[in-house]
Structures are given as C-alpha cells and as structure tokens.
Short mmCIF file of C-alpha atoms in Angstrom, two decimals:
data_model
loop_
_atom_site.label_atom_id
_atom_site.label_comp_id
_atom_site.label_asym_id
_atom_site.label_seq_id
_atom_site.Cartn_x
_atom_site.Cartn_y
_atom_site.Cartn_z
CA MET A 248 6.42 21.76 2.89
CA SER A 249 9.14 19.58 3.96
CA TYR A 250 12.32 21.03 5.53
CA TYR A 251 15.86 19.88 6.34
CA PHE A 252 17.77 21.86 8.98
CA THR A 253 21.41 21.65 9.58
CA ILE A 254 23.84 23.43 11.66
CA LEU A 255 27.55 23.89 10.18
CA SER A 256 30.57 24.68 12.24
CA THR A 257 33.25 27.21 10.93
CA ARG A 258 34.95 24.22 9.23
CA ASP A 259 31.89 22.93 7.33
CA THR A 260 31.18 19.75 9.48
CA PRO A 261 27.93 18.96 10.55
CA LEU A 262 27.02 19.86 14.24
CA PHE A 263 23.37 18.89 13.99
CA SER A 264 20.70 17.94 11.43
CA LEU A 265 17.08 17.45 11.54
CA ALA A 266 14.15 16.81 9.13
CA LEU A 267 10.98 18.68 9.72
CA GLY A 268 7.62 19.11 7.95
CA THR A 269 4.98 21.67 8.00
CA ALA A 270 2.58 22.14 10.79
CA LYS A 271 0.64 24.97 8.71
CA ALA A 272 -2.41 24.52 6.81
CA GLY A 273 -3.49 21.03 8.41
CA GLY A 274 0.00 19.61 8.36
CA ASP A 275 1.03 16.94 10.98
CA SER A 276 4.65 18.04 10.93
CA THR A 277 6.27 15.03 9.59
CA PRO A 278 8.83 15.39 6.69
CA ARG A 279 7.53 13.90 3.41
CA PHE A 280 11.04 13.51 1.86
CA PRO A 281 11.34 10.39 -0.33
CA PRO A 282 14.27 8.13 0.89
CA GLN A 283 16.56 9.16 -2.12
CA ALA A 284 15.86 13.08 -1.63
CA LEU A 285 16.52 12.89 2.37
CA GLN A 286 19.97 11.40 1.50
CA LEU A 287 20.79 14.18 -1.02
CA CYS A 288 19.86 16.89 1.38
CA PRO A 289 23.19 17.12 2.83
CA TYR A 290 25.06 17.29 -0.41
CA LEU A 291 22.56 20.08 -1.52
CA LEU A 292 23.33 22.09 1.73
CA HIS A 293 27.11 21.60 1.23
CA ALA A 294 27.07 22.61 -2.34
CA SER A 295 25.43 25.90 -1.18
CA LEU A 296 28.03 27.10 0.78
CA ASP A 297 29.98 28.70 -2.07
CA PHE A 298 26.87 31.10 -2.37
CA VAL A 299 26.93 31.30 1.37
CA ASP A 300 30.40 32.53 1.58
CA GLU A 301 29.83 35.15 -1.19
CA ALA A 302 26.86 36.45 0.33
CA GLN A 303 28.41 36.44 4.00
CA PHE A 304 30.66 39.19 2.97
CA ALA A 305 28.46 41.11 0.69
CA ASN A 306 25.70 41.35 3.30
CA PRO A 307 26.55 42.25 6.87
CA ALA A 308 22.89 40.74 8.02
CA MET A 309 22.97 37.40 10.00
CA TYR A 310 19.76 36.16 8.07
CA LEU A 311 20.88 35.75 4.37
CA LYS A 312 17.27 34.78 3.24
CA ARG A 313 17.08 32.52 0.15
CA ILE A 314 20.61 31.93 -1.31
CA ASP A 315 20.37 29.07 -3.39
CA ALA A 316 17.79 26.73 -5.39
CA PHE A 317 17.86 23.29 -6.79
CA ALA A 318 15.21 22.01 -8.97
CA SER A 319 12.03 22.85 -6.62
CA ALA A 320 14.05 22.92 -3.48
CA SER A 321 15.40 26.38 -1.92
CA ILE A 322 18.02 26.97 0.71
CA SER A 323 18.06 29.51 3.48
CA CYS A 324 20.83 30.73 5.67
CA PHE A 325 21.66 32.25 9.01
CA ILE A 326 25.20 33.11 10.07
CA THR A 327 26.06 33.38 13.82
CA PRO A 328 28.83 35.80 14.80
CA THR A 329 31.15 32.99 15.13
CA SER A 330 30.50 32.35 11.62
CA THR A 331 28.59 28.85 12.46
CA ARG A 332 25.89 28.57 9.78
CA PHE A 333 22.34 27.32 9.96
CA LEU A 334 20.89 26.06 6.63
CA LEU A 335 17.54 25.24 5.74
CA LEU A 336 16.40 23.17 2.62
CA HIS A 337 12.84 23.60 1.75
CA LEU A 338 11.13 21.60 -0.73
CA PRO A 339 7.41 22.61 -1.39
CA HIS A 340 4.80 20.09 -2.21
CA ALA A 341 1.06 20.27 -2.33
CA PRO A 342 -0.93 19.11 0.49
CA ASN A 343 -2.76 15.85 0.26
CA THR A 344 -0.51 14.80 -2.42
CA ASN A 345 2.05 12.40 -3.05
CA PRO A 346 5.44 14.09 -2.64
CA GLN A 347 7.29 11.38 -4.34
CA ALA A 348 5.34 12.01 -7.61
CA GLY A 349 8.03 13.09 -10.12
CA MET A 350 10.91 12.79 -7.69
CA GLY A 351 12.85 10.19 -9.53
CA GLU A 352 13.14 11.83 -12.81
CA GLY A 353 16.12 13.81 -13.98
CA ARG A 354 18.63 15.56 -11.47
CA GLY A 355 17.69 15.42 -7.70
CA PHE A 356 13.84 16.32 -7.08
CA GLY A 357 12.60 16.22 -10.59
CA PRO A 358 9.99 18.50 -11.96
CA PHE A 359 7.40 18.77 -9.47
CA VAL A 360 4.83 21.48 -9.94
CA PRO A 361 2.21 21.69 -6.86
CA ALA A 362 -1.34 22.26 -7.66
CA VAL A 363 -1.70 24.90 -4.95
CA PRO A 364 0.99 27.51 -5.35
CA MET A 365 3.61 27.53 -2.45
CA ASN A 366 6.23 29.89 -2.81
CA PRO A 367 9.20 29.83 -0.41
CA ALA A 368 10.26 33.18 -1.64
CA SER A 369 7.05 34.72 -0.47
CA PRO A 370 7.33 37.33 2.32
CA GLN A 371 5.12 35.30 4.74
CA ALA A 372 7.36 32.22 4.18
CA GLU A 373 10.76 34.39 4.34
CA GLU A 374 9.46 36.17 7.90
CA ALA A 375 8.54 32.45 9.19
CA VAL A 376 12.06 30.91 8.17
CA ARG A 377 13.51 34.23 10.13
CA GLN A 378 11.73 33.87 13.12
CA PHE A 379 12.55 29.96 13.00
CA PHE A 380 16.15 30.81 12.69
CA GLY A 381 16.13 33.30 15.56
CA GLU A 382 14.51 30.91 17.91
CA VAL A 383 16.71 28.35 17.09
CA PHE A 384 19.79 30.84 17.59
CA GLU A 385 18.69 31.51 21.13
CA VAL A 386 18.54 27.77 21.88
CA TRP A 387 21.95 27.28 20.19
CA ILE A 388 23.39 29.99 22.23
CA LYS A 389 22.29 28.23 25.48
CA ALA A 390 23.44 25.07 24.38
CA GLN A 391 26.89 26.42 23.55
CA MET A 392 27.02 27.98 26.89
CA SER A 393 26.59 24.82 28.58
CA PRO A 394 29.94 23.80 30.34
CA PHE A 395 29.23 20.19 29.11
CA GLN A 396 29.29 21.12 25.37
CA ASP A 397 32.27 21.16 23.16
CA GLY A 398 32.36 24.37 21.10
CA GLU A 399 32.84 22.47 17.93
CA GLY A 400 31.46 19.29 18.87
CA LYS A 401 28.12 17.79 17.74
CA LEU A 402 24.83 18.78 19.54
CA GLY A 403 23.57 15.54 20.63
CA SER A 404 21.08 17.00 23.27
CA PRO A 405 17.58 15.49 23.00
CA VAL A 406 16.54 18.64 24.74
CA PHE A 407 18.13 20.74 21.78
CA ARG A 408 16.72 18.39 19.31
CA GLU A 409 13.04 18.69 21.00
CA ARG A 410 13.32 22.52 21.09
CA VAL A 411 14.50 22.75 17.51
CA ARG A 412 11.33 20.45 16.54
CA ALA A 413 9.20 22.83 18.68
CA ALA A 414 10.45 25.84 16.81
CA GLY A 415 9.63 24.26 13.61
CA ARG A 416 6.07 23.29 14.74
CA LYS A 417 5.51 26.86 15.75
CA TYR A 418 7.06 28.72 12.59
CA LEU A 419 7.08 26.38 9.75
#
C-alpha cells in the first residue's frame, strides 16, 4: 500500500504532508504513487473535508475511521481537540506488481484490482491506522508545545518528519 499523510489546520491549510509506503509483508516503506496520482492526492484529501465536517459533529470520537473513498483509494481521518485534521489517503496495490498499471484510465486512479486482496477497511488495517494516528498525535503535541513553533504555521522540522516516517514504518 501507498499512503499520503497530511495535517490540515482549522482553516484547511496544509501544515505538513508526507508520502509513505508500507513496511509490512516485505515492503521497503517507499511510496509507490505514480507522478500523476501523487499530484492528485492533496485534491482528494481536500475534497473529503465535507465528509470530515459531517462526521466530526455526528461522532464524538477523535478517530473517525474511513470517511471517504475514491476509486480504489480510501481516506481516514483523525481530529485533534483543536480541530486540526490528520488525513491519510491509502492506495492498495499488490506486492511485486506495477502499481502504475491501470492508473491512467478514467478518473484518478483507474480500475485497479490487486491479485492479493488488501482491504483498507479490515479491522487490522483500521487498527494500524488508529495506532499510527495516535503516535503522530503525540509527536504533533510535542512539536506544537515548542516555543519555536507557530501554532498555525507549517511543520518544517526534520525531526518531526522523521518521527512521522518512523511511525509509518512501525504501523503501516
């Protein structure tokens, strides 16, 4: 699977973005997005914000699970108490295959059906995403508590980026 993680402020401006790959099942944790799909990821995440707003007031939990889907991609959301949103787009693809196959057809990602079933809505995948969000939330709180960090400014710290990448390798 390939993942695209974004932190959005309360005003829907991106504070942090990172493309991640799976480290499970022999993966090397490098993202396998084709260039056109990687450019489309921020737009897909922003398009899901309407669903986030609806789910935010209907569900009191911070982790909203899978809130939106587009073609074969799924979007999960975590909302902090300050209404900062963590969005994770996950695109399944079969291991040892070309993830670009079928990507240029139709809208967005195209009709891709993996040979090995990978379900982002499975309980194991949702639990891994929940744990990833929990660890990133802890790191985010520490970064926000820094006197050198602006509350609504971009998170450009290489330490923060590496800790998010480590959480991705650990859980995704």
